[in-house]
Amino acid sequence: MSINVGEVVSVRGTQITLTVHEESNLETLFYNGKKFKGISIREYIGIKRGFCIVVCNIEGEYLDEKLFEAESNRIRYIRKVEVKPIGYIERDIFFDGIKVMPMIKDQAYLLSESQISKIFSQDNDGQFSIGSLLKEDVRISLPWEKLFNSHIGIFGNTGSGKSNTLTKIYTELFRLFEQTMTGKSSFLLIDFNGEYTGNQLISDENNKKTYNLSTRTSEGGDKFPLPSSNIWNTEILSLLFQATANTQTPFINRVVEGRERYNQNPNSLENYLKKIFEKCFSTTSQRRESLSQLKVIAKKINCTNLENELDKIYWYNNGEKYYHIHNGIYRYFNGSKEEYNQILGATVNAITISNIDAFDELIVRINLQLLGDMALGYVQYEHIQPLLKRVESAIGDLKKVITVSDDLEVNILNVISLRDCNQSTKKIFPLLLAKMFYQSHRYAVQNPPNKTLHFIIDEAHNILSQQSSREHETWKDYRLEMFEEIIKEGRKFGMYLTLSSQRPADISPTIMSQIHNFFIHRLVNEKDLFLIDNTISTLDRMSKSLIPNLSKGCCIVTGTAFDIPITMQVDKLVDGRRPDSDDVDIKLLWSVD
């Protein structure tokens, strides 16, 4: 065994009281060449019971003033400690839970560093280690096979070290398994602050693809490839453009269905355009609003001749019809095809559409659909016109960050930096990625899954917050519902979320309730502490009390992958591997050169 430090004097349920010897007060003791920690709060102690060692956590201590001995006119008080059983060691293996309870007079012993390591190190091969126990300073390894088969939450105030923890976890994972992951797992990291665009996380640059997206300039930055199926989707388009449910969403659905119905036909868009132009000018019930939409179409298909001809067309109020001016000659569109063909038909029929991108095609089809619906009396222009403005505004930003391509090359690690994007894009883009990757992965994997997809979101409160009041409620609800579906249903398809945030109280309660494992750094806000207290059932009372006072880099690890909560100091990564989130050295910044 080891050093005997006391015996059991009271057992009340799971609350056990020990009397301890005076020499146990020492901070560190050595016995047979082994190092032991003395008895103090939050330390661990073993009580011998038969062939088992009952492992207990020390929760408090006091002096029993009723018991004393007078020796040489000196009073000696009896020191007592209160402990609570958390598991037992049998056949040199630690097991969580209570199998046997101590009895009075059972002897208590200090646990060696190797025994303490067995309590916390649940990684059988001992290779996945990101830090050491805070108080015992004992190196431990984590059960990586359970950890990465779950949803992970990393929470802490700014400057508490959560970014270093996130980076260390995945750096260690890729160090061990980067060479065997190809074709089996992929990782997608949403980086709002551009902290992971350097040499972080992965050693082989060929296995990492970084997209530095930007909406600051007219050209934008890198373009992320998005399959066309995610653009021509009624649900996504309706949410992107905040379409109303009763009028604008059915309108968008007609645009999408019309494209799907005729897209296989040769020159379908050209034929559709020519038909609509003819209908607008060869009818007796012409609409004044049509001309502005026709000019938008001509500009998007890059047809200069058509633009020039449309600039010569005006609206005649009294006759409620269009007229054309050329060399001082006025010619009216009287509702006949012959008149239309003589004035504009040749220019329109000469149109050829080539090299039009998906976003311009979307704008063209929306305007063509509006013109066709107005001619048939399906919609009122006033109901659809606000949608057109939102479409043009949103697409202007999307074209800067997206390229439509069905050839998506998925590396082991894909980092999408949104640092230089505006707030609108920061809200929209993660939703597009989540929906695209979740749906494609869901339909591609077998049962049970033969591939895994890991979606990592740093500063997750940016898109998973319920507090945002600057966006449409329908849009916010859909975004939250999308991620709630992933975190509730994704596990069975091999898709897992890792969320990092400094404000866990802002994140949807449904999402928080589905997280399996937590790395909790310092939190001081009452709402955050209340959420942690009511969300994490595996967190004991003593660990909860430590959260507001944790030092930088220190965190409490708990969840379904761990038998008991672990208070550990995460290793600080070396320069070049750390995330770009270090504090500014004010002393150095303001020093005299």
Coordinates of C-alpha atoms in Angstrom, one line a residue:
M1 CA 0.0 0.0 0.0
S2 CA 1.1 3.6 0.7
I3 CA 1.1 6.1 3.6
N4 CA -1.6 5.5 6.2
V5 CA -3.1 8.9 7.1
G6 CA -6.2 8.1 9.2
E7 CA -9.3 6.0 9.7
V8 CA -13.0 6.2 9.2
V9 CA -15.0 7.4 12.2
S10 CA -18.4 8.2 10.6
V11 CA -20.4 7.0 7.6
R12 CA -23.7 8.8 6.9
G13 CA -25.0 7.8 3.5
T14 CA -22.3 8.9 1.1
Q15 CA -20.8 11.4 3.5
I16 CA -17.7 9.9 5.3
T17 CA -15.7 11.4 8.1
L18 CA -12.1 10.6 8.8
T19 CA -9.7 11.4 11.6
V20 CA -6.3 12.1 10.1
H21 CA -2.7 12.0 11.5
E22 CA -0.7 15.2 12.0
E23 CA 2.0 14.3 9.5
S24 CA -0.7 14.2 6.7
N25 CA -0.7 18.0 6.8
L26 CA 2.5 18.2 4.7
E27 CA 2.1 19.3 1.1
T28 CA 4.2 16.5 -0.4
L29 CA 5.3 13.2 1.1
F30 CA 7.6 10.4 -0.3
Y31 CA 7.3 6.7 0.4
N32 CA 9.3 3.9 -1.2
G33 CA 10.5 6.3 -3.9
K34 CA 7.0 7.4 -4.8
K35 CA 5.6 10.9 -4.5
F36 CA 2.3 11.6 -2.6
K37 CA 0.3 14.7 -2.1
G38 CA -0.8 15.5 1.5
I39 CA -4.4 15.8 2.5
S40 CA -6.1 19.1 1.4
I41 CA -9.3 20.2 -0.1
R42 CA -10.0 18.8 -3.6
E43 CA -7.4 16.1 -3.2
Y44 CA -8.1 12.4 -3.5
I45 CA -7.7 9.7 -0.9
G46 CA -8.1 5.9 -0.8
I47 CA -9.9 3.9 1.9
K48 CA -9.0 0.2 2.0
R49 CA -12.0 -2.1 2.0
G50 CA -11.4 -5.7 1.4
F51 CA -9.7 -6.1 -2.0
C52 CA -10.9 -2.7 -3.1
I53 CA -9.7 0.8 -2.6
V54 CA -12.6 3.2 -2.3
V55 CA -11.5 6.5 -3.9
C56 CA -12.9 9.6 -2.2
N57 CA -12.7 13.3 -2.9
I58 CA -11.9 15.5 0.1
E59 CA -14.6 18.2 0.4
G60 CA -13.9 19.8 3.8
E61 CA -12.0 19.6 7.0
Y62 CA -12.4 20.9 10.6
L63 CA -11.1 20.5 14.1
D64 CA -13.2 18.5 16.6
E65 CA -12.9 20.6 19.7
K66 CA -14.8 18.0 21.8
L67 CA -12.0 15.5 21.5
F68 CA -8.6 16.4 22.9
E69 CA -5.8 14.9 25.0
A70 CA -3.8 16.6 27.7
E71 CA -0.1 15.7 27.3
S72 CA 2.5 17.6 29.2
N73 CA 0.1 20.5 29.8
R74 CA -0.5 20.7 26.0
I75 CA -3.9 20.3 24.3
R76 CA -4.0 18.4 21.0
Y77 CA -7.1 18.8 18.8
I78 CA -8.3 16.1 16.5
R79 CA -8.3 17.0 12.8
K80 CA -11.2 15.6 10.8
V81 CA -11.9 15.6 7.1
E82 CA -15.1 15.0 5.2
V83 CA -14.9 12.9 2.0
K84 CA -17.2 11.6 -0.6
P85 CA -16.7 8.4 -2.6
I86 CA -16.4 8.8 -6.4
G87 CA -15.3 5.3 -7.4
Y88 CA -13.0 2.4 -6.6
I89 CA -9.8 0.8 -7.7
E90 CA -9.9 -3.0 -8.2
R91 CA -7.2 -5.1 -9.8
D92 CA -5.3 -1.9 -10.4
I93 CA -8.1 -0.5 -12.6
F94 CA -10.3 2.5 -11.6
F95 CA -14.1 2.2 -11.9
D96 CA -16.6 5.0 -11.6
G97 CA -19.4 4.8 -9.1
I98 CA -20.0 3.2 -5.7
K99 CA -19.6 -0.6 -5.4
V100 CA -18.7 -0.9 -1.6
M101 CA -18.9 1.7 1.2
P102 CA -16.2 2.0 3.9
M103 CA -17.0 1.1 7.5
I104 CA -15.8 2.6 10.7
K105 CA -12.2 1.8 11.6
D106 CA -11.3 1.2 7.9
Q107 CA -7.9 2.7 7.1
A108 CA -7.3 5.7 4.8
Y109 CA -4.2 6.0 2.6
L110 CA -2.7 8.6 0.3
L111 CA -2.9 7.8 -3.4
S112 CA 0.3 7.8 -5.5
E113 CA 0.6 9.8 -8.7
S114 CA 0.2 6.6 -10.8
Q115 CA -3.0 5.8 -9.0
I116 CA -4.4 9.3 -9.5
S117 CA -3.4 9.1 -13.1
K118 CA -5.5 5.9 -13.4
I119 CA -8.5 7.8 -12.0
F120 CA -8.4 10.5 -14.7
S121 CA -6.6 8.9 -17.7
Q122 CA -9.3 6.9 -19.5
D123 CA -7.4 6.7 -22.8
N124 CA -6.2 3.1 -22.7
D125 CA -3.1 3.7 -24.8
G126 CA -2.3 6.9 -23.0
Q127 CA -1.4 8.9 -26.2
F128 CA -4.0 11.7 -26.3
S129 CA -2.9 14.2 -23.7
I130 CA -3.5 18.0 -23.8
G131 CA -2.5 18.9 -20.3
S132 CA -2.0 18.0 -16.6
L133 CA -4.2 18.0 -13.5
L134 CA -4.1 21.4 -12.0
K135 CA -3.6 20.6 -8.3
E136 CA -1.7 17.3 -8.6
D137 CA 0.4 18.3 -11.7
V138 CA 0.0 14.8 -13.0
R139 CA 0.0 14.2 -16.8
I140 CA -3.3 12.6 -17.9
S141 CA -4.7 11.4 -21.2
L142 CA -8.3 11.8 -22.4
P143 CA -10.6 9.2 -24.1
W144 CA -10.3 10.5 -27.6
E145 CA -12.5 7.8 -29.1
K146 CA -15.4 8.9 -26.8
L147 CA -14.6 12.6 -27.1
F148 CA -14.7 13.0 -30.8
N149 CA -17.7 10.7 -31.1
S150 CA -19.8 13.4 -29.4
H151 CA -20.8 17.1 -29.5
I152 CA -18.2 19.3 -27.7
G153 CA -18.6 22.6 -26.0
I154 CA -15.7 24.9 -25.1
F155 CA -16.8 27.9 -23.0
G156 CA -15.0 30.7 -21.2
N157 CA -14.7 34.5 -20.9
T158 CA -12.4 36.3 -23.3
G159 CA -8.8 35.8 -22.4
S160 CA -9.5 32.6 -20.4
G161 CA -7.7 30.3 -22.9
K162 CA -10.6 28.7 -24.7
S163 CA -9.0 29.3 -28.2
N164 CA -5.8 27.6 -27.0
T165 CA -7.9 24.7 -25.7
L166 CA -9.8 24.3 -29.0
T167 CA -6.5 24.4 -31.0
K168 CA -4.7 22.0 -28.6
I169 CA -7.5 19.4 -28.8
Y170 CA -7.5 19.3 -32.6
T171 CA -3.7 19.7 -32.9
E172 CA -3.2 16.6 -30.8
L173 CA -5.9 14.8 -32.8
F174 CA -4.3 15.5 -36.1
R175 CA -0.9 14.7 -34.8
L176 CA -2.0 11.2 -34.0
F177 CA -4.4 10.4 -36.9
E178 CA -3.8 12.8 -39.7
Q179 CA -2.2 10.1 -41.9
T180 CA -5.2 7.7 -41.5
M181 CA -8.1 10.1 -41.8
T182 CA -8.1 10.7 -45.6
G183 CA -11.4 9.6 -47.0
K184 CA -12.8 8.8 -43.6
S185 CA -13.3 12.1 -41.8
S186 CA -13.4 15.8 -42.7
F187 CA -13.3 18.8 -40.5
L188 CA -14.9 22.2 -41.3
L189 CA -13.9 25.2 -39.1
I190 CA -15.9 28.4 -39.1
D191 CA -13.4 31.1 -38.0
F192 CA -15.1 34.5 -37.4
N193 CA -11.9 36.3 -36.3
G194 CA -9.3 34.8 -38.6
E195 CA -7.4 33.0 -35.8
Y196 CA -6.7 29.7 -37.6
T197 CA -5.6 30.7 -41.0
G198 CA -1.9 30.1 -40.4
N199 CA 0.0 27.0 -39.4
Q200 CA -2.4 26.0 -36.7
L201 CA -4.0 22.6 -36.1
I202 CA -2.5 20.4 -38.8
S203 CA 1.1 19.8 -39.8
D204 CA 0.7 18.8 -43.5
E205 CA -0.4 21.9 -45.5
N206 CA -1.7 19.6 -48.3
N207 CA -4.4 18.4 -45.9
K208 CA -5.6 21.9 -45.0
K209 CA -7.5 24.4 -47.2
T210 CA -8.1 27.9 -46.0
Y211 CA -10.7 30.2 -47.5
N212 CA -10.1 33.9 -46.6
L213 CA -13.5 35.3 -47.5
S214 CA -14.1 39.1 -47.9
T215 CA -16.8 41.5 -48.7
R216 CA -14.7 44.6 -48.1
T217 CA -13.7 45.1 -51.8
S218 CA -15.6 44.8 -55.0
E219 CA -13.7 41.7 -56.1
G220 CA -13.9 40.0 -52.7
G221 CA -11.4 37.4 -51.4
D222 CA -11.3 33.7 -51.8
K223 CA -14.4 32.0 -53.3
F224 CA -15.9 29.0 -51.6
P225 CA -17.4 26.5 -54.1
L226 CA -21.1 25.9 -53.5
P227 CA -23.0 23.2 -55.5
S228 CA -25.8 24.6 -57.7
S229 CA -28.3 22.4 -55.9
N230 CA -27.9 24.7 -52.9
I231 CA -28.5 27.8 -55.0
W232 CA -31.6 26.5 -56.8
N233 CA -33.4 25.6 -53.6
T234 CA -36.7 27.3 -52.7
E235 CA -36.2 27.0 -49.0
I236 CA -32.7 28.5 -49.0
L237 CA -33.6 31.3 -51.4
S238 CA -36.7 32.2 -49.5
L239 CA -34.7 32.6 -46.3
L240 CA -31.7 34.3 -47.9
F241 CA -34.0 37.0 -49.4
Q242 CA -36.5 37.0 -46.4
A243 CA -39.4 36.2 -48.7
T244 CA -42.9 36.4 -47.2
A245 CA -44.7 33.1 -46.8
N246 CA -47.9 33.8 -48.7
T247 CA -46.8 35.7 -51.8
Q248 CA -43.0 35.9 -52.3
T249 CA -42.1 32.3 -51.3
P250 CA -44.6 30.8 -53.9
F251 CA -43.2 33.2 -56.4
I252 CA -39.6 31.9 -55.8
N253 CA -40.9 28.3 -55.9
R254 CA -42.2 29.0 -59.4
V255 CA -38.8 30.3 -60.5
V256 CA -37.0 27.2 -59.2
E257 CA -39.6 24.7 -60.6
G258 CA -39.6 26.4 -64.0
R259 CA -35.9 26.1 -64.2
E260 CA -35.9 22.4 -63.2
R261 CA -38.7 21.7 -65.8
Y262 CA -37.0 23.2 -68.8
N263 CA -33.3 23.3 -67.9
Q264 CA -32.5 20.2 -69.9
N265 CA -33.8 21.7 -73.1
P266 CA -31.2 23.4 -75.3
N267 CA -31.1 27.2 -75.0
S268 CA -34.0 27.1 -72.5
L269 CA -33.1 30.4 -70.9
E270 CA -32.8 32.2 -74.3
N271 CA -36.1 30.9 -75.5
Y272 CA -37.8 31.8 -72.2
L273 CA -36.3 35.4 -72.4
K274 CA -37.5 35.9 -76.1
K275 CA -41.0 34.7 -75.2
I276 CA -41.3 37.1 -72.3
F277 CA -40.0 40.0 -74.3
E278 CA -42.6 39.3 -77.0
K279 CA -45.4 39.0 -74.5
C280 CA -44.5 42.3 -72.8
F281 CA -44.7 44.3 -76.1
S282 CA -47.2 42.4 -78.2
T283 CA -50.1 42.5 -75.7
T284 CA -52.8 45.1 -75.5
S285 CA -52.5 45.2 -71.7
Q286 CA -48.9 46.4 -71.4
R287 CA -47.5 47.3 -67.9
R288 CA -45.5 50.4 -67.2
E289 CA -43.3 48.6 -64.6
S290 CA -42.1 46.0 -67.1
L291 CA -39.5 48.3 -68.8
S292 CA -37.3 48.5 -65.7
Q293 CA -37.2 44.7 -65.3
L294 CA -36.4 44.3 -69.0
K295 CA -33.4 46.7 -68.6
V296 CA -32.1 44.7 -65.6
I297 CA -32.3 41.5 -67.7
A298 CA -30.5 43.1 -70.7
K299 CA -27.7 44.2 -68.3
K300 CA -27.3 40.9 -66.6
I301 CA -27.0 39.0 -69.9
N302 CA -24.5 41.6 -71.1
C303 CA -26.4 42.5 -74.3
T304 CA -25.3 46.0 -75.3
N305 CA -27.5 46.2 -78.4
L306 CA -30.6 45.3 -76.4
E307 CA -29.8 47.8 -73.7
N308 CA -29.4 50.5 -76.4
E309 CA -32.8 49.7 -77.9
L310 CA -34.5 49.6 -74.6
D311 CA -33.2 53.1 -73.8
K312 CA -35.2 54.3 -76.8
I313 CA -38.5 53.0 -75.5
Y314 CA -40.8 55.1 -73.4
W315 CA -44.2 54.9 -71.8
Y316 CA -47.2 56.7 -73.3
N317 CA -49.6 57.5 -70.4
N318 CA -52.7 58.4 -72.3
G319 CA -52.5 55.3 -74.5
E320 CA -51.1 53.1 -71.8
K321 CA -48.6 51.5 -74.1
Y322 CA -44.9 51.8 -75.1
Y323 CA -43.4 53.7 -78.0
H324 CA -40.0 53.7 -79.6
I325 CA -38.1 56.8 -80.8
H326 CA -35.4 56.5 -83.4
N327 CA -34.1 59.4 -85.5
G328 CA -37.1 61.4 -84.4
I329 CA -39.5 58.8 -85.6
Y330 CA -42.2 57.6 -83.1
R331 CA -43.4 54.1 -83.4
Y332 CA -46.0 52.6 -81.0
F333 CA -46.4 49.1 -79.7
N334 CA -50.0 48.6 -80.6
G335 CA -50.3 45.0 -79.3
S336 CA -49.5 43.2 -82.5
K337 CA -46.6 40.8 -83.1
E338 CA -45.9 42.4 -86.4
E339 CA -45.3 45.8 -84.8
Y340 CA -43.1 44.2 -82.1
N341 CA -41.0 42.3 -84.7
Q342 CA -40.5 45.4 -86.8
I343 CA -39.3 47.5 -83.8
L344 CA -37.5 45.1 -81.4
G345 CA -37.9 41.5 -82.6
A346 CA -34.7 41.3 -84.6
T347 CA -32.6 42.6 -81.7
V348 CA -34.2 40.2 -79.2
N349 CA -34.0 37.2 -81.6
A350 CA -30.3 37.7 -82.1
I351 CA -29.6 37.3 -78.3
T352 CA -27.3 34.5 -77.3
I353 CA -26.7 33.8 -73.6
S354 CA -23.3 32.3 -72.7
N355 CA -21.0 32.3 -69.6
I356 CA -23.7 33.7 -67.3
D357 CA -23.0 32.8 -63.7
A358 CA -25.6 31.3 -61.4
F359 CA -26.3 34.5 -59.5
D360 CA -26.9 36.5 -62.7
E361 CA -29.1 33.7 -64.0
L362 CA -31.1 33.8 -60.8
I363 CA -31.7 37.5 -61.1
V364 CA -32.7 37.1 -64.8
R365 CA -35.1 34.3 -64.1
I366 CA -36.7 36.1 -61.2
N367 CA -37.3 39.2 -63.4
L368 CA -38.6 37.0 -66.2
Q369 CA -40.9 35.2 -63.8
L370 CA -42.2 38.5 -62.5
L371 CA -42.9 39.8 -66.0
G372 CA -44.7 36.5 -67.0
D373 CA -46.8 36.5 -63.8
M374 CA -47.8 40.1 -64.2
A375 CA -48.9 39.4 -67.7
L376 CA -51.1 36.6 -66.5
G377 CA -52.3 38.5 -63.5
Y378 CA -50.8 36.1 -60.9
V379 CA -49.1 38.7 -58.8
Q380 CA -49.1 42.4 -58.1
Y381 CA -45.9 44.2 -58.8
E382 CA -46.0 46.0 -55.5
H383 CA -45.9 42.7 -53.6
I384 CA -42.8 41.3 -55.4
Q385 CA -40.8 44.5 -56.0
P386 CA -39.4 44.6 -52.4
L387 CA -38.1 41.0 -52.9
L388 CA -36.2 42.1 -56.0
K389 CA -34.4 44.8 -54.0
R390 CA -33.4 42.3 -51.3
V391 CA -32.2 39.8 -54.0
E392 CA -29.9 42.4 -55.6
S393 CA -28.5 43.5 -52.3
A394 CA -27.8 39.9 -51.0
I395 CA -26.4 38.6 -54.2
G396 CA -23.9 41.5 -54.4
D397 CA -22.3 40.1 -51.2
L398 CA -22.7 36.4 -52.0
K399 CA -20.9 36.8 -55.4
K400 CA -17.8 38.1 -53.4
V401 CA -17.6 34.9 -51.3
I402 CA -19.1 32.1 -53.3
T403 CA -18.5 30.4 -56.7
V404 CA -21.1 28.0 -57.9
S405 CA -19.4 24.7 -58.7
D406 CA -20.4 21.0 -58.3
D407 CA -16.7 20.0 -58.1
L408 CA -16.1 20.5 -54.3
E409 CA -12.7 19.3 -53.1
V410 CA -13.0 18.4 -49.5
N411 CA -9.7 18.3 -47.6
I412 CA -9.3 16.8 -44.1
L413 CA -9.4 20.3 -42.7
N414 CA -11.2 23.2 -44.3
V415 CA -11.0 26.6 -42.5
I416 CA -13.4 29.3 -43.6
S417 CA -12.3 32.8 -42.3
L418 CA -15.1 35.3 -42.1
R419 CA -13.0 38.0 -40.5
D420 CA -13.3 40.4 -43.4
C421 CA -17.0 39.8 -44.1
N422 CA -19.9 42.0 -43.1
Q423 CA -22.4 41.0 -40.5
S424 CA -25.0 39.9 -43.0
T425 CA -22.6 37.4 -44.7
K426 CA -21.5 36.2 -41.2
K427 CA -25.1 35.2 -40.5
I428 CA -25.9 33.7 -44.0
F429 CA -22.7 31.8 -44.9
P430 CA -22.5 29.4 -41.9
L431 CA -26.1 28.4 -42.5
L432 CA -25.4 27.6 -46.1
L433 CA -22.4 25.5 -45.2
A434 CA -24.3 23.7 -42.5
K435 CA -27.2 22.9 -44.7
M436 CA -25.0 21.9 -47.6
F437 CA -22.6 19.6 -45.7
Y438 CA -25.3 18.2 -43.4
Q439 CA -27.6 17.2 -46.2
S440 CA -24.9 15.8 -48.5
H441 CA -23.3 13.9 -45.7
R442 CA -26.6 12.6 -44.4
Y443 CA -27.6 11.0 -47.8
A444 CA -24.1 9.8 -48.6
V445 CA -23.2 7.8 -45.4
Q446 CA -24.1 4.2 -44.7
N447 CA -25.8 2.9 -41.6
P448 CA -23.8 2.7 -39.4
P449 CA -21.8 5.7 -40.7
N450 CA -18.6 4.9 -42.6
K451 CA -17.5 8.5 -42.6
T452 CA -17.6 11.4 -40.1
L453 CA -18.0 15.1 -40.5
H454 CA -16.9 17.4 -37.7
F455 CA -18.3 21.0 -37.8
I456 CA -16.3 23.4 -35.6
I457 CA -17.6 26.8 -34.9
D458 CA -15.4 29.3 -33.0
E459 CA -17.3 32.2 -31.3
A460 CA -20.5 30.3 -31.9
H461 CA -22.7 32.9 -30.2
N462 CA -22.4 34.9 -33.4
I463 CA -24.8 32.6 -35.2
L464 CA -26.5 30.6 -32.5
S465 CA -27.7 33.4 -30.3
Q466 CA -31.4 34.0 -29.5
Q467 CA -30.7 37.6 -28.5
S468 CA -30.1 39.0 -32.0
S469 CA -32.7 41.7 -32.7
R470 CA -31.3 43.1 -36.0
E471 CA -32.6 40.3 -38.2
H472 CA -35.9 38.9 -39.3
E473 CA -37.4 36.5 -36.7
T474 CA -38.2 33.9 -39.4
W475 CA -34.6 33.9 -40.6
K476 CA -33.2 33.6 -37.1
D477 CA -35.6 30.8 -36.2
Y478 CA -34.6 28.8 -39.3
R479 CA -30.9 29.2 -38.6
L480 CA -31.3 28.0 -35.0
E481 CA -33.6 25.1 -36.1
M482 CA -31.0 24.0 -38.7
F483 CA -28.3 23.7 -36.1
E484 CA -30.7 22.2 -33.5
E485 CA -31.5 19.5 -36.0
I486 CA -27.8 18.8 -36.6
I487 CA -27.0 18.6 -32.9
K488 CA -30.1 16.4 -32.2
E489 CA -30.0 14.1 -35.3
G490 CA -26.5 14.5 -36.7
R491 CA -24.8 11.9 -34.4
K492 CA -26.6 9.0 -36.0
F493 CA -25.2 10.1 -39.3
G494 CA -21.7 10.6 -38.0
M495 CA -21.8 14.5 -37.9
Y496 CA -20.6 16.2 -34.8
L497 CA -20.5 19.9 -33.6
T498 CA -17.7 21.5 -31.6
L499 CA -18.8 24.9 -30.3
S500 CA -16.6 27.5 -28.7
S501 CA -18.1 30.6 -27.1
Q502 CA -17.5 33.3 -24.4
R503 CA -21.3 33.6 -23.8
P504 CA -22.9 30.2 -23.5
A505 CA -26.1 31.8 -22.0
D506 CA -26.7 33.4 -25.4
I507 CA -26.7 30.1 -27.3
S508 CA -30.0 28.3 -27.8
P509 CA -30.9 26.1 -24.8
T510 CA -31.8 23.3 -27.1
I511 CA -28.3 23.3 -28.5
M512 CA -26.7 23.6 -25.1
S513 CA -28.8 20.7 -23.8
Q514 CA -27.5 18.3 -26.5
I515 CA -23.8 18.9 -26.0
H516 CA -22.1 15.8 -24.5
N517 CA -18.7 17.0 -23.3
F518 CA -17.6 20.3 -22.0
F519 CA -14.3 22.2 -21.5
I520 CA -15.3 25.0 -19.1
H521 CA -12.9 27.9 -18.6
R522 CA -13.4 30.9 -16.3
L523 CA -17.0 32.3 -16.4
V524 CA -18.2 35.1 -14.2
N525 CA -21.5 36.2 -15.6
E526 CA -24.4 35.0 -13.5
K527 CA -26.5 34.0 -16.6
D528 CA -23.6 31.8 -17.9
L529 CA -23.0 30.2 -14.5
F530 CA -26.8 29.6 -14.1
L531 CA -26.9 27.9 -17.5
I532 CA -23.9 25.7 -16.7
D533 CA -25.4 24.8 -13.3
N534 CA -28.7 23.7 -14.9
T535 CA -27.3 22.1 -18.1
I536 CA -24.4 19.9 -17.0
S537 CA -25.5 17.1 -14.8
T538 CA -22.0 15.6 -14.5
L539 CA -20.6 18.7 -12.8
D540 CA -20.2 18.4 -9.0
R541 CA -20.7 21.1 -6.4
M542 CA -17.0 21.7 -5.8
S543 CA -16.1 22.0 -9.5
K544 CA -18.9 24.5 -10.1
S545 CA -17.6 26.7 -7.3
L546 CA -14.2 26.9 -9.0
I547 CA -15.4 28.2 -12.4
P548 CA -15.4 31.9 -11.6
N549 CA -11.8 31.7 -10.2
L550 CA -10.1 29.5 -12.8
S551 CA -6.7 30.9 -14.0
K552 CA -5.8 31.4 -17.6
G553 CA -5.5 28.1 -19.5
C554 CA -7.2 26.1 -16.7
C555 CA -10.5 24.4 -17.4
I556 CA -12.9 21.9 -15.9
V557 CA -13.5 18.9 -18.2
T558 CA -16.7 17.0 -17.8
G559 CA -19.3 15.1 -19.7
T560 CA -20.4 11.6 -20.9
A561 CA -16.8 10.7 -21.9
F562 CA -15.5 11.3 -18.4
D563 CA -16.2 9.4 -15.2
I564 CA -15.6 12.4 -13.0
P565 CA -15.0 16.1 -13.6
I566 CA -11.3 16.9 -14.2
T567 CA -9.7 20.2 -13.3
M568 CA -6.7 20.6 -15.7
Q569 CA -4.2 23.0 -17.0
V570 CA -4.1 22.9 -20.8
D571 CA -0.7 23.0 -22.4
K572 CA 0.1 26.3 -24.1
L573 CA 1.0 25.8 -27.7
V574 CA 4.3 27.1 -29.0
D575 CA 4.6 30.2 -31.3
G576 CA 3.3 29.5 -34.8
R577 CA 0.9 26.9 -33.6
R578 CA -1.1 29.1 -31.2
P579 CA -4.3 30.8 -32.5
D580 CA -3.9 34.4 -33.4
S581 CA -5.7 35.6 -30.3
D582 CA -2.9 36.5 -27.9
D583 CA -3.4 39.6 -25.7
V584 CA -1.6 42.8 -26.6
D585 CA 1.5 43.4 -24.6
I586 CA 0.7 47.0 -23.5
K587 CA 4.0 47.4 -21.7
L588 CA 5.9 46.5 -24.8
L589 CA 3.6 48.5 -27.0
W590 CA 4.0 51.7 -25.0
S591 CA 7.7 51.3 -24.1
V592 CA 10.2 53.8 -25.3
D593 CA 12.2 52.6 -28.3

